[in-house]
Phi, psi and omega in degrees: 000128183274133172279126178243155178277123182248122181271118176243126177238122187291140178226178178081204186303127186295135174093356181277335185218161184210159176294132180291121182305329185275354182209066189294334181279334191211028188226144176227141172220169181286150182254354181204171185263011177292135179301143181210154183254347185197153172227133182256137174222151167266135186241133173241124183292143183285156176288130184204179175278178179295337183265011183285151185223148174234132181247123174258128178239144183223152171238142176233136183255110181273319175207182177299333186247358183232116178214165181227149181207125175062001179285140174045242181288357179280355169235127179227133178247126178244126181230134182298324178302317179293320186299309192261021176294137179060019180249096185287160181296326170301318174298320181293325174299318175304332185270001186236109177290153177258124178273081176227125189288359176254001181284152182254155181245142180245020185270122178280318177294147178262173188215138176256132184235143171261151177238127173238123177254123182243112181292134173238344185301124177201172180286354172280313183281335183224065188297331195291123177051032178298148187303130179290324176275079179300338182286350176277342186291141188191160158254129183291167169307138189256144176242136180208175184198148162263138192202173181267180181284354180267010175226138174228123176279321174192157167191164184294140182086354178266144173286126185301137175283171181297323171303313183287334173299317183294317175304308188295325189262327187232354187072019187261123186262357191295323183285326182295319179295321178298318179299314173305317180295332175291342177241043187303331179287338183261355183248115179280316176221128175266125185242116168251117195242130178297138177287177180239121181246149175308130012261027177253026182302328177268025183265199182227144177225150195229161163197187180212158184206165178238139171240163176209183183306328183260325175254082189247008178252154181226137178224157181201148173216144172208136178284145167244135188211167013287136179198166178290305181192047186257135184227171163232160177166191173230151177235119172052049180280126178274127183255357181265125185270152177308340185267013179072025177243177180250134184296133185302316185199142173227134177244133185230124172271114191271121181256161186282141169231155180260133185281347176082012184248357175217141183270355182307134180265349183235170177305318186257018182300138175301164179298130182216070187310136176267113182232110000282166175302141174256164187304149166298133181212158175296144170275134182234177179278007188231008187287312187209130187292337178283343187291137178298344178263358182292138170203142174268347181273335193206152180260002186262130178249125172303142176299146177271336186201162173238134181244125182237125174254124181238133178281124182255328185204146174258124181259112184298138187201149169268158180289142182239166176285164177295326182289325172295319177297311182297328183288319176293322179294318186292327183270355185292146178285130179283163183299129180275170183298322181291316192281332188289344179242010184288337184265006183304135181238137178268351187259000000 
């Protein structure tokens, strides 16, 4: 049996779990004796062949004299061969949407999706130069939309709009909302989502949206701060599958990007406007030695957040003309102040 390195990253309530001292590569244990119902970790699968398997084993202490180990559901085995059994290459392609903002969708039925944003950014996940004034850390209110291929909120290589600049520098969504409303026929659902502020930066926030044959893409942006103009988000993500159905779920590990409107290199940099603005670009470990993400040892940046899009409902419908889809979108009611925050979850 070959020993592989498995990366485990602790999540959830601070101080409830720790890396197991006797197995630092692949072990997690409790860090205190308080009763608990769960421990959350991020796990990255090792590189392996198609026949590779990974086994998770757990032990639970109920009392000083009663404990359980590795029995029944306390042991889970995951094998690539089992996952892909009877799963042909053709079917695999059908299960993967193509993120191309020029792609067309053939699904006549519409779909409703839930959106869950999970904050991961902390001084444990990103210790280098983490803001000393921790109470200032936050993800700002977020702006997103389901939209057509004729609208772009942001993308790499694009110069940020005034609305995107306001989100990236101040967390202000007003101009971004106005820009979306100026393209109302191309926006099916406008989402304004409550941000995550200290001490809930590692919390969760929610929204929902509708997609259809014409408005089959989704975008979102949120500033994380304090920072000059740094954001996380998704751009023109496609939820429509080649077989004319809607993908059940998509998960994104969100990495930082620079909106190109401020030249500051650190979290607490003073305002230094980029004039003219430079293209939106990913933040990497090699851009600037002053950056908290700079590293000479690795090209990997830990994700700052996770975004999960889940299909909740299929809405039976007939295919319509582009004009009909545009008319429905134009007349659709945008998210109200009461609705936009009602689904927020602190856990």
